[in-house]
CSV table of C-alpha atoms in Angstrom, one decimal:
chain,number,residue,atom,x,y,z
G,893,MET,CA,0.0,0.0,0.0
G,894,LEU,CA,1.1,3.6,-0.8
G,895,ARG,CA,0.7,6.5,1.2
G,896,LEU,CA,0.4,10.1,-0.2
G,897,ARG,CA,0.9,13.0,2.1
G,898,PHE,CA,-0.3,16.5,1.5
G,899,LYS,CA,1.0,19.5,3.2
G,900,SER,CA,-1.7,22.3,4.2
G,901,THR,CA,-2.4,24.5,6.7
G,902,ASP,CA,-5.6,22.5,7.8
G,903,PRO,CA,-4.9,19.0,9.1
G,904,ILE,CA,-6.1,16.7,6.4
G,905,PRO,CA,-6.6,13.1,7.5
G,906,GLU,CA,-4.4,10.7,6.1
G,907,ARG,CA,-5.9,8.2,3.4
G,908,HIS,CA,-4.6,4.9,2.1
G,909,TRP,CA,-4.8,4.5,-1.8
G,910,SER,CA,-5.0,1.3,-3.3
G,911,ARG,CA,-3.2,0.4,-6.4
G,912,ARG,CA,-6.1,0.3,-8.6
G,913,GLU,CA,-7.4,3.8,-7.6
G,914,LEU,CA,-3.8,5.2,-8.2
G,915,LEU,CA,-3.8,3.8,-11.6
G,916,THR,CA,-7.1,5.3,-12.3
G,917,LEU,CA,-6.1,8.6,-11.1
G,918,ILE,CA,-3.1,8.8,-13.2
G,919,CYS,CA,-5.0,7.7,-16.4
G,920,SER,CA,-7.5,10.3,-15.9
G,921,SER,CA,-4.8,13.1,-15.4
G,922,ALA,CA,-3.2,12.0,-18.7
G,923,ALA,CA,-6.7,12.2,-20.6
G,924,MET,CA,-7.1,15.6,-19.4
G,925,ALA,CA,-3.8,16.7,-20.5
G,926,GLU,CA,-4.4,15.4,-24.1
G,927,ARG,CA,-7.5,17.6,-24.6
G,928,VAL,CA,-7.5,20.5,-27.0
G,929,TYR,CA,-9.3,23.6,-26.0
G,930,PRO,CA,-10.6,25.8,-28.9
G,931,SER,CA,-8.4,28.9,-29.2
G,932,GLN,CA,-10.0,32.3,-29.1
G,933,PRO,CA,-10.8,33.8,-32.5
G,934,PRO,CA,-8.6,36.6,-33.6
G,935,PRO,CA,-10.2,40.1,-33.1
G,936,GLU,CA,-12.0,41.4,-36.1
G,937,THR,CA,-10.1,44.3,-37.7
G,938,PRO,CA,-12.5,47.5,-38.2
G,939,ARG,CA,-13.2,48.0,-41.9
G,940,SER,CA,-11.5,51.4,-42.9
G,941,SER,CA,-13.1,53.9,-45.4
G,942,VAL,CA,-10.5,53.1,-48.1
G,943,SER,CA,-12.1,49.4,-48.6
G,944,SER,CA,-15.6,51.1,-49.2
G,945,ALA,CA,-14.1,53.5,-51.6
G,946,GLU,CA,-12.4,50.8,-53.5
G,947,ALA,CA,-15.6,49.0,-53.6
G,948,ILE,CA,-17.2,52.2,-55.1
G,949,LEU,CA,-14.5,53.0,-57.6
G,950,PRO,CA,-14.0,50.8,-60.6
G,951,VAL,CA,-10.9,48.5,-60.5
G,952,ARG,CA,-7.8,49.3,-62.6
G,953,LYS,CA,-6.6,46.6,-64.8
G,954,PRO,CA,-2.9,46.0,-64.8
G,955,PHE,CA,-1.1,47.3,-67.9
G,956,PRO,CA,-0.1,44.2,-70.3
G,957,GLU,CA,3.4,43.4,-70.3
G,958,PRO,CA,5.3,44.5,-73.4
G,959,GLU,CA,5.6,42.0,-76.2
G,960,THR,CA,8.9,40.6,-76.9
G,961,HIS,CA,10.0,39.8,-80.5
G,962,VAL,CA,12.5,36.9,-81.3
G,963,ILE,CA,14.6,37.4,-84.4
G,964,HIS,CA,16.1,34.2,-85.6
G,965,VAL,CA,19.4,34.8,-87.3
G,966,PRO,CA,20.7,31.9,-89.7
G,967,ASP,CA,24.2,30.3,-88.6
G,968,GLY,CA,27.1,31.7,-90.3
G,969,THR,CA,25.7,35.4,-90.9
G,970,VAL,CA,27.3,37.0,-87.8
G,971,GLU,CA,30.9,36.6,-87.5
G,972,VAL,CA,32.4,37.4,-84.1
G,973,ALA,CA,36.2,37.9,-84.1
G,974,LYS,CA,37.9,35.9,-81.3
G,975,PRO,CA,40.2,38.1,-79.2
G,976,ARG,CA,43.1,35.6,-79.2
G,977,LYS,CA,43.5,35.4,-83.0
G,978,TRP,CA,43.5,39.1,-83.1
G,979,ARG,CA,46.1,39.5,-80.5
G,980,ARG,CA,48.1,36.8,-82.2
G,981,ARG,CA,48.0,38.7,-85.6
G,982,CYS,CA,48.8,42.1,-83.9
G,983,CYS,CA,51.7,40.6,-82.2
G,984,LEU,CA,52.9,38.8,-85.3
G,985,CYS,CA,52.7,42.3,-87.2
G,986,LEU,CA,54.7,44.2,-84.6
G,987,LEU,CA,57.3,41.4,-84.7
G,988,CYS,CA,57.6,41.6,-88.4
G,989,SER,CA,57.7,45.2,-88.4
G,990,GLY,CA,60.4,45.1,-85.7
G,991,ALA,CA,62.5,42.7,-87.8
G,992,PHE,CA,62.1,44.7,-90.9
G,993,VAL,CA,63.3,47.6,-89.2
G,994,PHE,CA,66.3,46.1,-87.5
G,995,VAL,CA,67.3,44.3,-90.8
G,996,LEU,CA,67.0,47.9,-92.5
G,997,ALA,CA,69.0,49.5,-90.0
G,998,VAL,CA,71.8,46.8,-90.1
G,999,THR,CA,71.8,47.3,-94.0
G,1000,VAL,CA,72.1,50.8,-94.0
G,1001,GLY,CA,75.0,50.8,-91.3
G,1002,ILE,CA,76.8,48.3,-93.3
G,1003,LEU,CA,76.7,50.4,-96.5
G,1004,PHE,CA,77.6,53.5,-94.6
G,1005,LEU,CA,80.7,51.7,-93.0
G,1006,ALA,CA,81.7,50.1,-96.4
G,1007,PHE,CA,81.1,53.1,-98.7
G,1008,ARG,CA,81.5,56.1,-96.3
G,1009,PRO,CA,79.2,58.3,-98.3
G,1010,ARG,CA,79.5,62.0,-98.3
G,1011,ILE,CA,77.2,64.8,-99.1
G,1012,PRO,CA,78.2,66.6,-102.5
G,1013,ARG,CA,79.1,70.2,-102.4
G,1014,TYR,CA,77.1,72.9,-104.3
G,1015,THR,CA,77.6,76.3,-105.3
G,1016,ILE,CA,76.5,79.2,-107.6
G,1017,ASP,CA,78.9,80.0,-110.2
G,1018,GLY,CA,77.2,82.7,-112.2
G,1019,VAL,CA,73.9,84.3,-112.6
G,1020,SER,CA,72.6,86.3,-115.6
G,1021,VAL,CA,69.6,88.3,-115.3
G,1022,SER,CA,67.4,89.6,-118.1
G,1023,SER,CA,64.0,91.2,-118.9
G,1024,PHE,CA,64.3,92.8,-115.4
G,1025,ASP,CA,62.8,96.4,-115.8
G,1026,LEU,CA,63.6,98.4,-112.6
G,1027,SER,CA,61.3,101.2,-113.5
G,1028,ALA,CA,58.3,99.0,-113.7
G,1029,PHE,CA,56.1,97.7,-110.8
G,1030,THR,CA,55.4,94.4,-112.9
G,1031,VAL,CA,58.3,92.4,-114.2
G,1032,ASP,CA,58.8,89.2,-115.9
G,1033,PRO,CA,62.4,88.3,-115.0
G,1034,VAL,CA,64.5,85.3,-116.6
G,1035,PHE,CA,67.5,84.2,-114.6
G,1036,ALA,CA,70.3,82.0,-116.1
G,1037,VAL,CA,71.8,80.1,-113.2
G,1038,THR,CA,75.1,78.2,-113.3
G,1039,VAL,CA,75.5,75.6,-110.7
G,1040,VAL,CA,78.4,73.6,-109.7
G,1041,ALA,CA,77.8,70.0,-108.2
G,1042,ASP,CA,81.0,68.5,-106.8
G,1043,ASN,CA,81.0,64.7,-105.8
G,1044,ARG,CA,84.9,64.2,-105.8
G,1045,ARG,CA,84.7,63.4,-102.2
G,1046,ASN,CA,82.9,60.2,-102.8
G,1047,LYS,CA,85.1,57.3,-104.4
G,1048,ARG,CA,82.4,54.7,-104.7
G,1049,VAL,CA,79.1,56.6,-104.2
G,1050,GLY,CA,77.3,58.1,-107.1
G,1051,VAL,CA,74.0,60.2,-107.2
G,1052,TYR,CA,70.9,60.0,-109.5
G,1053,TYR,CA,69.0,63.4,-109.7
G,1054,ARG,CA,65.4,62.5,-110.4
G,1055,ASP,CA,62.3,64.5,-111.6
G,1056,GLY,CA,60.4,66.6,-109.4
G,1057,SER,CA,62.8,69.2,-108.4
G,1058,GLU,CA,62.3,73.0,-107.7
G,1059,ILE,CA,64.7,75.8,-108.0
G,1060,THR,CA,63.4,79.6,-107.0
G,1061,ALA,CA,65.2,82.8,-107.0
G,1062,VAL,CA,63.9,85.0,-104.0
G,1063,TYR,CA,64.1,88.7,-103.0
G,1064,ASP,CA,63.1,89.8,-99.8
G,1065,GLY,CA,60.8,86.9,-99.4
G,1066,LEU,CA,59.2,87.5,-102.9
G,1067,THR,CA,59.7,84.7,-105.6
G,1068,LEU,CA,60.9,86.3,-108.7
G,1069,CYS,CA,61.2,83.2,-110.9
G,1070,GLU,CA,61.5,79.6,-110.6
G,1071,GLY,CA,62.7,76.5,-112.6
G,1072,SER,CA,63.7,72.8,-112.2
G,1073,TRP,CA,67.0,70.8,-111.7
G,1074,PRO,CA,68.0,68.8,-114.6
G,1075,THR,CA,67.8,64.9,-114.4
G,1076,PHE,CA,71.3,63.1,-114.7
G,1077,TYR,CA,73.4,60.6,-113.1
G,1078,HIS,CA,76.6,62.3,-111.2
G,1079,PRO,CA,79.3,59.8,-110.9
G,1080,PRO,CA,81.8,59.4,-108.1
G,1081,ARG,CA,85.1,61.5,-108.1
G,1082,ASN,CA,83.3,63.8,-110.5
G,1083,GLU,CA,82.6,67.7,-110.6
G,1084,THR,CA,79.6,68.7,-113.0
G,1085,ARG,CA,78.8,72.2,-114.1
G,1086,PHE,CA,75.2,73.1,-115.5
G,1087,ALA,CA,73.0,75.9,-116.3
G,1088,THR,CA,69.4,76.2,-115.5
G,1089,GLU,CA,66.8,78.7,-116.6
G,1090,LEU,CA,64.2,80.4,-114.2
G,1091,ARG,CA,61.4,82.4,-115.4
G,1092,GLY,CA,58.9,84.5,-113.6
G,1093,SER,CA,55.7,86.0,-115.1
G,1094,GLY,CA,53.5,89.1,-113.9
G,1095,ILE,CA,55.7,89.5,-110.6
G,1096,ARG,CA,54.5,92.7,-109.0
G,1097,LEU,CA,56.8,94.8,-106.8
G,1098,THR,CA,55.9,97.2,-104.1
G,1099,ALA,CA,56.9,100.7,-104.1
G,1100,ALA,CA,59.4,100.1,-101.2
G,1101,MET,CA,60.7,96.9,-102.8
G,1102,GLN,CA,61.3,98.7,-106.0
G,1103,SER,CA,63.1,101.7,-104.2
G,1104,ALA,CA,65.4,99.1,-102.4
G,1105,LEU,CA,66.4,97.2,-105.6
G,1106,VAL,CA,67.2,100.5,-107.4
G,1107,ALA,CA,69.4,101.5,-104.3
G,1108,ALA,CA,71.0,98.1,-104.2
G,1109,GLN,CA,71.7,98.3,-107.9
G,1110,ARG,CA,73.4,101.7,-107.6
G,1111,GLN,CA,75.5,100.3,-104.7
G,1112,GLY,CA,76.4,97.2,-106.8
G,1113,LYS,CA,75.2,94.8,-104.0
G,1114,VAL,CA,72.0,93.0,-104.8
G,1115,PRO,CA,71.4,90.1,-102.3
G,1116,LEU,CA,69.3,87.2,-103.5
G,1117,GLU,CA,68.4,83.8,-102.3
G,1118,VAL,CA,68.4,80.6,-104.4
G,1119,ASN,CA,66.7,77.5,-103.1
G,1120,VAL,CA,66.9,74.0,-104.5
G,1121,SER,CA,64.9,71.1,-103.8
G,1122,VAL,CA,65.6,67.9,-105.5
G,1123,PRO,CA,64.7,64.3,-105.2
G,1124,VAL,CA,67.8,61.9,-105.6
G,1125,ARG,CA,68.8,58.2,-105.2
G,1126,ILE,CA,72.3,57.1,-104.0
G,1127,LYS,CA,74.1,54.4,-105.6
G,1128,PHE,CA,76.3,52.2,-103.5
G,1129,GLY,CA,78.1,50.0,-106.0
G,1130,ALA,CA,75.3,47.9,-107.6
G,1131,ILE,CA,72.8,49.0,-104.7
G,1132,ARG,CA,70.4,52.0,-105.2
G,1133,SER,CA,68.7,53.6,-102.4
G,1134,TRP,CA,65.3,54.8,-101.9
G,1135,THR,CA,64.3,58.3,-102.9
G,1136,ILE,CA,66.1,60.9,-100.6
G,1137,LYS,CA,65.2,64.7,-100.5
G,1138,VAL,CA,68.3,67.1,-100.9
G,1139,ARG,CA,67.5,70.8,-100.2
G,1140,VAL,CA,70.1,73.5,-100.8
G,1141,ARG,CA,69.9,77.2,-99.7
G,1142,CYS,CA,72.4,79.5,-101.2
G,1143,GLU,CA,72.7,83.4,-100.4
G,1144,VAL,CA,74.1,85.2,-103.4
G,1145,THR,CA,75.1,88.8,-103.9
G,1146,LEU,CA,75.4,90.2,-107.3
G,1147,ASP,CA,76.9,93.5,-108.5
G,1148,GLY,CA,73.7,94.2,-110.6
G,1149,LEU,CA,70.5,92.8,-112.2
G,1150,ARG,CA,72.1,92.4,-115.6
G,1151,GLU,CA,73.2,89.8,-117.9
G,1152,ASN,CA,76.5,88.2,-117.1
G,1153,ALA,CA,76.4,89.5,-113.5
G,1154,VAL,CA,79.3,89.0,-111.2
G,1155,VAL,CA,78.8,86.9,-108.1
G,1156,ILE,CA,80.4,88.8,-105.3
G,1157,ASP,CA,79.5,86.6,-102.3
G,1158,ARG,CA,78.0,83.2,-102.1
G,1159,ARG,CA,77.1,80.8,-99.1
G,1160,CYS,CA,75.5,77.5,-99.6
G,1161,ARG,CA,73.9,75.1,-97.0
G,1162,VAL,CA,72.8,71.6,-97.8
G,1163,LYS,CA,70.3,69.5,-95.8
G,1164,VAL,CA,69.4,65.8,-96.6
G,1165,LYS,CA,66.0,64.4,-95.7
G,1166,ILE,CA,66.6,60.5,-95.8
G,1167,PHE,CA,62.9,59.5,-95.0
G,1168,GLY,CA,60.1,61.2,-96.7
C-alpha cells in the first residue's frame, strides 16, 4: 500500500490509496492533458473607409506586359572575331615590323661603313639676269643660273638626280622666278657644271621693294636667295637607295641685275632628308 501526504495549513486526515485507485487517477490526469481546447478567434479588424472607396471606384486592370519579338538569325551570318586570334595577328605584325626595321638599320649601317658616303658640295657659279625693268612695278624676269655640283669626295658613291625638283630665286621673301634641276647621273670623283633657266611672269613689286632694288643696283650689291629642292637616289656600288630629298639654300650677292652679273659673295647650305 502507498501513502500520499499533502501539506496544508488545515490538517487533512491521512488516506490509504489502493493500487487500482492510483492507476485510475493517473490515467484520468493524462486524458485531461491530451484534450485540445479551442483557441479564441482573432479580433476582427475594423473596416476602413478605403475599402468602401475601393468598392465604389472601378478596379483598374494592370497594364499588359510589352511584347517581346524573337529574331532568328541563320548560323554563319554573324561573325565574331576571337580576341586570341586578333592578339596573335597584332603581335605577329609588330614582330615582323620590328624585324624589318632591324634588318634595314643593319643594312644601312653596313653600307655606310663600307662606302662612307659624303654629301656633295653645291655652289652658284654665275647668274645672268634679263628682262628685269626696275622702272616698272610688274616684271617678267629671266635668270640663267650656273650651278656646280662637286662629288669628288665620294670614291664609290654616285647620285641619281630625279624628276620633281624645284629651283627658286627670291628677293626679300618675294619669289621672282622658278625653274627645275636637270635629271642626270652624277658619278663618283666627278665635278659637274650645268646651267638652268628660271622664269617669272607678272611679278608685282611694291614701291618700297622697287626703291630698295634701285638703291642696291646703284651700290652694286643686290642680295638674292636661291633655293633648291631635288629628289635623289644614292648608288652604293650595284645597290640603289630609296628616294632621298636634298635641299640647298644659297645666299648670293650680285653686282647688279644684268646679264653676266658678277657673283660677289655666295654661301650654300645643304640638308638631306633621308625619310620622306
